[in-house]
Amino acid sequence: MTLSELQLKDVILIEDGRRLGNISDLEINPVTGKIESIILMVREKKGNFFSKADEIVIDWNQIVRIGSDVILVRDEKSPLLLTNGHKNG
């Protein structure tokens, strides 16, 4: 499966069915070549077109299933929210 195919799928939180967004990038371990996490871009609905988007980083171990249209993730540890490239929380 290619990154562009993954980017078409909605990422859904299985606990409450909330749509988190779509994958914008992957974090890959340079030594093993394995995917370590997926990165989602989150744009505030109130923000304007030029506002900078936040990122949600979800560990690969949180992925429950990759289906034909969606990627189901578990909230065993809350997704790491990065605001304009800086860690929060």
mmCIF file of C-alpha atoms in Angstrom, residues 1-12 19 21-23 40 65-72:
data_model
loop_
_atom_site.group_PDB
_atom_site.id
_atom_site.type_symbol
_atom_site.label_atom_id
_atom_site.label_comp_id
_atom_site.label_asym_id
_atom_site.label_seq_id
_atom_site.Cartn_x
_atom_site.Cartn_y
_atom_site.Cartn_z
ATOM 1 C CA MET A 1 0.000 0.000 0.000
ATOM 2 C CA THR A 2 1.341 3.440 -0.912
ATOM 3 C CA LEU A 3 1.246 6.651 1.119
ATOM 4 C CA SER A 4 -1.163 8.183 -1.390
ATOM 5 C CA GLU A 5 -3.568 5.250 -0.849
ATOM 6 C CA LEU A 6 -3.330 5.698 2.941
ATOM 7 C CA GLN A 7 -3.977 9.446 2.608
ATOM 8 C CA LEU A 8 -7.399 8.769 1.061
ATOM 9 C CA LYS A 9 -8.624 6.894 4.142
ATOM 10 C CA ASP A 10 -10.365 8.617 7.085
ATOM 11 C CA VAL A 11 -8.738 7.962 10.465
ATOM 12 C CA ILE A 12 -11.446 7.064 13.005
ATOM 13 C CA ARG A 19 -13.134 11.297 12.727
ATOM 14 C CA GLY A 21 -8.708 13.414 9.836
ATOM 15 C CA ASN A 22 -6.548 12.035 7.059
ATOM 16 C CA ILE A 23 -2.899 11.014 7.032
ATOM 17 C CA LEU A 40 -2.565 13.832 10.622
ATOM 18 C CA ARG A 65 -7.371 -2.120 11.424
ATOM 19 C CA ILE A 66 -6.775 -0.614 8.016
ATOM 20 C CA GLY A 67 -9.940 -1.087 5.965
ATOM 21 C CA SER A 68 -10.856 -0.176 2.413
ATOM 22 C CA ASP A 69 -12.116 3.305 3.389
ATOM 23 C CA VAL A 70 -10.991 3.920 6.984
ATOM 24 C CA ILE A 71 -8.162 3.406 9.434
ATOM 25 C CA LEU A 72 -9.416 2.514 12.922
#
